[in-house]
Coordinates of C-alpha atoms and ligand atoms in Angstrom, one line a residue:
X1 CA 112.6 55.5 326.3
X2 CA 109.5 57.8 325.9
X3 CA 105.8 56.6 325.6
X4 CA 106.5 57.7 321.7
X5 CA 107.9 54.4 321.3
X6 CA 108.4 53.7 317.5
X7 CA 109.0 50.5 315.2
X8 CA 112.5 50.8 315.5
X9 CA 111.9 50.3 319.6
X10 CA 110.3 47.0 319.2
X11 CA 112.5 44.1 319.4
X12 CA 110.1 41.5 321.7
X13 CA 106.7 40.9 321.3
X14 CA 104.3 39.2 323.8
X15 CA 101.0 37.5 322.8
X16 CA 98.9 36.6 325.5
X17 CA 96.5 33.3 324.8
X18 CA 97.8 30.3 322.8
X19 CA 93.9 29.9 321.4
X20 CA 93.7 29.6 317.8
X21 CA 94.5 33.3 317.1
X22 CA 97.3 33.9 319.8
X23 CA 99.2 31.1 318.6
X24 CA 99.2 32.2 315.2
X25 CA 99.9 35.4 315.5
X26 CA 103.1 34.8 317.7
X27 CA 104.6 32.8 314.7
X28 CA 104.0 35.4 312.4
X29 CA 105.4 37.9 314.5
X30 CA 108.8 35.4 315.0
X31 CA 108.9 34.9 311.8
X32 CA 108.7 38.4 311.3
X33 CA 112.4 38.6 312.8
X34 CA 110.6 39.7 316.1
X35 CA 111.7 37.7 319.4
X36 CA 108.4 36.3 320.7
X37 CA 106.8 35.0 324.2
X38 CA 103.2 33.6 324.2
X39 CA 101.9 33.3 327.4
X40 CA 98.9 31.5 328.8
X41 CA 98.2 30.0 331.9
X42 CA 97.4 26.6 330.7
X43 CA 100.3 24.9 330.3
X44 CA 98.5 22.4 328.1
X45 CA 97.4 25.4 326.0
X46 CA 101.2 26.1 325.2
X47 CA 102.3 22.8 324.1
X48 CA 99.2 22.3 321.9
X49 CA 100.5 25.8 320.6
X50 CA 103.9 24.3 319.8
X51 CA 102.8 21.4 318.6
X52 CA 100.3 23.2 315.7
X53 CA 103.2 25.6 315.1
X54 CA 106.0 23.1 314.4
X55 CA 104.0 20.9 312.4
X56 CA 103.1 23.8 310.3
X57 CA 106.7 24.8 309.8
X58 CA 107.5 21.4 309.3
X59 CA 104.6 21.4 306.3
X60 CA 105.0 24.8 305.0
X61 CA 109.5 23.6 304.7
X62 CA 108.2 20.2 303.4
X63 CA 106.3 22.1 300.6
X64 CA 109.1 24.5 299.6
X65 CA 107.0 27.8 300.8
X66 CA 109.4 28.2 303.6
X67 CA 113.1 28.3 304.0
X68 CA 114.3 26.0 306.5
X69 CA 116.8 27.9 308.1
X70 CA 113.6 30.8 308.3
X71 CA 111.6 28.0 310.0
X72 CA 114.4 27.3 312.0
X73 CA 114.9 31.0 313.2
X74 CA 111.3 31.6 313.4
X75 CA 110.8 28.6 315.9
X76 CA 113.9 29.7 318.2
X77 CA 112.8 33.2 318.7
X78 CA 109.4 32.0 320.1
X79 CA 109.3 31.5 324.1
X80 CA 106.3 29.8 326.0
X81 CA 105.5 30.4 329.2
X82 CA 102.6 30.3 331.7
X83 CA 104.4 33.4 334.0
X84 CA 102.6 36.6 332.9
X85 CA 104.1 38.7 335.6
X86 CA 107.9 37.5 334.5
X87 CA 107.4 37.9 330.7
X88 CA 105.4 41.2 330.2
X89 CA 108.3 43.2 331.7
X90 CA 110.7 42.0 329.1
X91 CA 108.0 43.0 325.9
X92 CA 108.6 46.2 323.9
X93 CA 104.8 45.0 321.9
X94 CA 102.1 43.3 323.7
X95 CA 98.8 41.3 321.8
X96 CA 96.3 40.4 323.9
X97 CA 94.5 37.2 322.4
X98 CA 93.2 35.7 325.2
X99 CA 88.8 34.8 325.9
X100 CA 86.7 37.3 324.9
X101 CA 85.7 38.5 328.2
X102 CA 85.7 42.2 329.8
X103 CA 86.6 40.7 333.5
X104 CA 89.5 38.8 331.9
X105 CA 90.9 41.2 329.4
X106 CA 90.5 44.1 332.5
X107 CA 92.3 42.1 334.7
X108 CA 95.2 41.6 332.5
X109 CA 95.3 45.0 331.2
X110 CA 95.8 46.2 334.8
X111 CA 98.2 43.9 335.2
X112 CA 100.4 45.2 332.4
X113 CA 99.9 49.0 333.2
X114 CA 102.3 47.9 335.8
X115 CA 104.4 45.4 334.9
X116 CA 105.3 46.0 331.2
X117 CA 107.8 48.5 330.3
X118 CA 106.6 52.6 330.3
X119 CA 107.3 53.0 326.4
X120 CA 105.4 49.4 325.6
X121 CA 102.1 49.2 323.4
X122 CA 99.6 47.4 324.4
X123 CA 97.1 45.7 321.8
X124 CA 93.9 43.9 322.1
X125 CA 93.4 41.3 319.0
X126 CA 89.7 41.8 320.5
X127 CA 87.1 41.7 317.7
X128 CA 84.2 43.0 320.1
X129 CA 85.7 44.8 322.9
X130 CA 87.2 48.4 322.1
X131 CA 90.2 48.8 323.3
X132 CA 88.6 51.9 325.2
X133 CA 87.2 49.4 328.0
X134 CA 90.1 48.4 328.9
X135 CA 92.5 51.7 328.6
X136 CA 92.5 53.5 331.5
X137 CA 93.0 50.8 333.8
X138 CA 96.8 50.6 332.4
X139 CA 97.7 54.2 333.5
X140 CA 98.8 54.8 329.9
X141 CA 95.3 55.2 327.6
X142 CA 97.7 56.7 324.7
X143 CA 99.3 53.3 324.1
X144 CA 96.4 51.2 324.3
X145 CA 94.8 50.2 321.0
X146 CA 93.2 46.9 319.0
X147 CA 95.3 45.2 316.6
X148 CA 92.7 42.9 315.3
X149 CA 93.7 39.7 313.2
X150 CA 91.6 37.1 310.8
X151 CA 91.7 33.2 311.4
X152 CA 93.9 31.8 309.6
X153 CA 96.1 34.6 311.2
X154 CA 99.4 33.0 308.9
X155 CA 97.1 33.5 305.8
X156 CA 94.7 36.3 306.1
X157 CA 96.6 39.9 304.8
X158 CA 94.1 42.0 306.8
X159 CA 94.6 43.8 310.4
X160 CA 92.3 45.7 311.8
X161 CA 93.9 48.6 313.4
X162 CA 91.4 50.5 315.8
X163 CA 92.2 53.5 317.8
X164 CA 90.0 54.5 320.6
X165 CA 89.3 58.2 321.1
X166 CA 92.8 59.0 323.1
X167 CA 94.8 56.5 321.1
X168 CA 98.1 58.1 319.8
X169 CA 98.7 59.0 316.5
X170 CA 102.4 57.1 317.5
X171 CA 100.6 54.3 318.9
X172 CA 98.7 54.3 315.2
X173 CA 101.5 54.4 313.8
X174 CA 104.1 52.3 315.2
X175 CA 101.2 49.2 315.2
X176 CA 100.1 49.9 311.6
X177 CA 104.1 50.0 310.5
X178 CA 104.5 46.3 312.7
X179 CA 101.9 45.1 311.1
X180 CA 103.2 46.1 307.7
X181 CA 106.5 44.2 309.0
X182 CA 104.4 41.5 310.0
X183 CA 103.2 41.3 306.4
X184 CA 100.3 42.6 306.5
X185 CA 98.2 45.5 304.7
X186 CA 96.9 47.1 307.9
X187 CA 93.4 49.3 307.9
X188 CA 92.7 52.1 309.9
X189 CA 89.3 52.8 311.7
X190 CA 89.0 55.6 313.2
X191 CA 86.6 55.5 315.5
X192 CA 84.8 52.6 317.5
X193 CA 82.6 51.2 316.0
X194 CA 80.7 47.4 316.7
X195 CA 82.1 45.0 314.7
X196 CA 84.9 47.2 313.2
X197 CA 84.9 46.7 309.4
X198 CA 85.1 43.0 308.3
X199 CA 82.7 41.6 310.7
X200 CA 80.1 44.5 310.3
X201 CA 80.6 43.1 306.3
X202 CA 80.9 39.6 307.4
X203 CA 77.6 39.7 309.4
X204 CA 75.9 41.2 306.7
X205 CA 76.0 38.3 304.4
X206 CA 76.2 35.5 307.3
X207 CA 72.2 37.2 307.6
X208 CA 71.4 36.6 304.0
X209 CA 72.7 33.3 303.9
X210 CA 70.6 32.4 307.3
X211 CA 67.6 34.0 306.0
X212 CA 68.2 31.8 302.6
X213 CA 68.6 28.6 304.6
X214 CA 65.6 29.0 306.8
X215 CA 63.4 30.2 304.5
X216 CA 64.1 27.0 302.6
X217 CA 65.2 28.9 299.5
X218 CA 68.4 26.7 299.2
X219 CA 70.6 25.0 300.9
X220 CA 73.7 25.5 302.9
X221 CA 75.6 23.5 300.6
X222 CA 74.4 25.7 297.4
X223 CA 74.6 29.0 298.9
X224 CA 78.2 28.3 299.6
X225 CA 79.0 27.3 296.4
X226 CA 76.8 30.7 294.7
X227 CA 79.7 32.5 297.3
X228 CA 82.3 30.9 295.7
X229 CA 81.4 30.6 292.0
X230 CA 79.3 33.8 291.4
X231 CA 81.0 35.9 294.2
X232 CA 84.3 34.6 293.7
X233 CA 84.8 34.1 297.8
X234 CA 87.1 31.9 298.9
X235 CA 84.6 30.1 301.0
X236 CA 80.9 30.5 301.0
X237 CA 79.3 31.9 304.4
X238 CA 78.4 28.5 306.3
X239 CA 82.0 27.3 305.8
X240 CA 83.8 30.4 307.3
X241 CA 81.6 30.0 310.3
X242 CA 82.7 27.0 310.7
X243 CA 85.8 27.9 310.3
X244 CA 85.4 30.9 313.1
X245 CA 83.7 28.5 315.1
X246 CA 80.0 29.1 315.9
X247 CA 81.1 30.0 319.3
X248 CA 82.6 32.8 318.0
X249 CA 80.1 33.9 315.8
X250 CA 77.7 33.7 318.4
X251 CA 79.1 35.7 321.2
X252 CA 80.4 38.4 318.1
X253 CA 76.3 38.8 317.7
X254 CA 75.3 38.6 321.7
X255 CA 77.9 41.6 322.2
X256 CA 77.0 43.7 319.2
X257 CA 73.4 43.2 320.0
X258 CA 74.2 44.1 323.6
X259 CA 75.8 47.2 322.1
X260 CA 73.5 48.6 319.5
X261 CA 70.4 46.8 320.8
X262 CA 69.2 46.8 316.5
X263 CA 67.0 43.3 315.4
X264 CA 69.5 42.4 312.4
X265 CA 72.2 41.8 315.2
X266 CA 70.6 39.7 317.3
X267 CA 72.3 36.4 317.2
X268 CA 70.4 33.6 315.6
X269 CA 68.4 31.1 317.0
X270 CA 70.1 27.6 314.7
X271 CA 73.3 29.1 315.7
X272 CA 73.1 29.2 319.4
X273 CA 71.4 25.5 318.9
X274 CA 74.4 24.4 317.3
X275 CA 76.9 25.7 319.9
X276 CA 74.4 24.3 322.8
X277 CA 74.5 21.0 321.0
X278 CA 78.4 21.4 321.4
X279 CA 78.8 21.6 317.0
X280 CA 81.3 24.6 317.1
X281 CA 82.3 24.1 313.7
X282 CA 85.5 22.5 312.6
X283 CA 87.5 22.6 315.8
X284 CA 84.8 20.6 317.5
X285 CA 84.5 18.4 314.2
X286 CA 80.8 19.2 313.0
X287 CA 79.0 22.3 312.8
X288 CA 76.9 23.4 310.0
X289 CA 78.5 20.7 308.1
X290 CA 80.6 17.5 308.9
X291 CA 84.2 17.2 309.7
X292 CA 84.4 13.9 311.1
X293 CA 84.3 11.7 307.8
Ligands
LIG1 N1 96.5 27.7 309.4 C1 97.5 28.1 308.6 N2 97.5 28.0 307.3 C2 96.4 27.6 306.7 C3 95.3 27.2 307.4 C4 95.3 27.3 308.8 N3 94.3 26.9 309.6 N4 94.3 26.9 306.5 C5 94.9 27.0 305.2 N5 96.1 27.5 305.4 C6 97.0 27.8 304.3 C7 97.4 26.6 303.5 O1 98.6 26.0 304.1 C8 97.7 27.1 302.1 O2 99.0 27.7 302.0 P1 99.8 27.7 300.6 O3 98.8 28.1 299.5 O4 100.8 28.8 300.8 O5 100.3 26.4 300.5 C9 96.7 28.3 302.0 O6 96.3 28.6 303.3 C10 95.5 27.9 301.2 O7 94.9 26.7 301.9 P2 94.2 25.5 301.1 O8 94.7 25.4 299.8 O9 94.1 24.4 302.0 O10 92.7 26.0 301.1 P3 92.0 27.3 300.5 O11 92.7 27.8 299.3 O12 90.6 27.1 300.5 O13 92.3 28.4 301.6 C11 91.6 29.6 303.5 C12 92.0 28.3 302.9 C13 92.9 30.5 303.6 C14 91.1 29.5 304.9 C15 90.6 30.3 302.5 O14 89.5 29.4 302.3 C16 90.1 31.6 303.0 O15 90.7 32.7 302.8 N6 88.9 31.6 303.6 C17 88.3 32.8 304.2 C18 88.9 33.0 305.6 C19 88.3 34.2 306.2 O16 87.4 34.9 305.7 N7 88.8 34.6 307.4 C20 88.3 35.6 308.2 C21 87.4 35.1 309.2 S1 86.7 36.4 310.3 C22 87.8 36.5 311.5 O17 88.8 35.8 311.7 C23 87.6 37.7 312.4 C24 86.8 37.5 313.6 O18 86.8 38.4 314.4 C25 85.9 36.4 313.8

């Protein structure tokens, strides 16, 4: 097969990291007809994974917004495994979803210039590393891009397709068509840029709603509603951090700051409190508000 690899090419998918995103976007991509392997090297990580994901087929059957024998199909054609050398050699499509760190996403990425197949793509879900950083070091720069996904990653429509500057216009294209197979209505961005498009726009009003709280001009509680009921957002600002988890946020603002060095990116001082306090938001069962009740 030649590095032109299209849709019709891709038949296994590998997500790396069974974190919050990984695992979510592996059973999208199953039950997107695709066969799929998540890999991570805790094995604890994986079965939590399945666990999430079966219960959530389970619901989504119980409720009568999923087909059984879909649920069925979709949960067979995912693999787990711990073995990244063993499964990257069998994927056509690889998402990288594991910590956002450069030393860890290099290392794998030099790890699967070798071992994966010569036509595979290789994706970072990244949302603050460019897939640029971690091209070269796979010997194949042209098939190297991010395929960015939002949290819920079974809900949220939107991927972020990013090419670096030696991206492929057949890598662009065979990764915004699997995403349009995935379900989803992929964007383009062109170029690199911090924050890509929906957390440049995400930041934006997370800084308005900070400044509002800390200024005392209302509170969290009523600028999330004014989100919801004059805005029409699904959930108001404070409530999708939470829902990012304030971990997140935080080190989405210490790497754009570190990157375009401007004030309004700097991240904020009652966020990192939060996070050293150990309040991550709802996966850690408080954070700007209360999840334990
Ligand atoms: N996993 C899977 N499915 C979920 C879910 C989860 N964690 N949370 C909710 N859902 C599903 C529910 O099962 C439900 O499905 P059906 O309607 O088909 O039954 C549907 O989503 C709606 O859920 P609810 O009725 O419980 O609640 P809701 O209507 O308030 O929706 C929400 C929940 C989808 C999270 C919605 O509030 C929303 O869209 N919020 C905004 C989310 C957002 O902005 N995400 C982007 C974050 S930024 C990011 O991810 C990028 C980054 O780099 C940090």
């Amino acid at each position: 097969m030649s590095a032109e690899t299209g849709i019709e090419n891709i038949s296994t998918i590998l997500v790396i990291g069974a974190g919050t995103m990984g695992r979510q976007i592996a059973m999208t991509a199953a039950l997107g007809g695709f066969a799929t392997i998540i890999q991570d090297i805790s094995a604890d990580g994986l079965a939590a994974a399945r666990t999430e994901l079966e219960g959530w087929a389970a619901s989504r059957v119980a409720k009568g917004k999923l087909e059984q024998a879909k649920a069925t199909a979709a949960l067979e054609a995912l693999g787990y495994s711990t073995d990244l050398d063993s499964v990257a050699t069998k994927a056509d499509f690889i998402i990288e979803a594991a910590t956002e760190r450069l030393d860890i996403k290099t290392q794998i990425f030099e790890k699967l210039g070798v071992l994966a197949p010569a036509h595979a793509i290789l994706a970072t879900n990244s949302s603050t590393l460019g897939s640029s950083k971690v091209a070269e070091v796979t010997g194949r720069p042209a098939q190297v891009c991010n395929m960015h996904f939002f949290n819920p990653a079974l809900v949220m429509k939107c991927v972020e397709v990013v090419r670096h500057e030696t991206t492929s216009d057949a890598t662009v294209e065979t990764t915004m068509e699997l995403a349009r197979r995935l379900g989803k209505e992929p964007v383009l961005i062109n170029r690199e840029v911090p924050g890509f498009i929906a957390n440049r726009l995400m930041g934006a009003i997370q800084r308005e709603a900070l400044f509002l709280a800390e200024e005392g001009i209302a509170s969290i509680e009523d600028i999330d509603t004014t989100a919801r009921t004059a805005l029409g957002h699904p959930m108001g600002p404070f409530a999708l951090m939470d829902l990012v988890g304030l971990d997140v946020i935080d080190f989405i603002a210490q790497a754009t700051h570190a990157e375009t060095g401007a004030v309004e990116d700097a991240p904020n001082e009652r966020i990192a409190a939060l996070v050293a306090e150990g309040k991550l938001g709802r996966k850690s069962g408080a954070g700007f508000y209360d999840y334990k009740g």
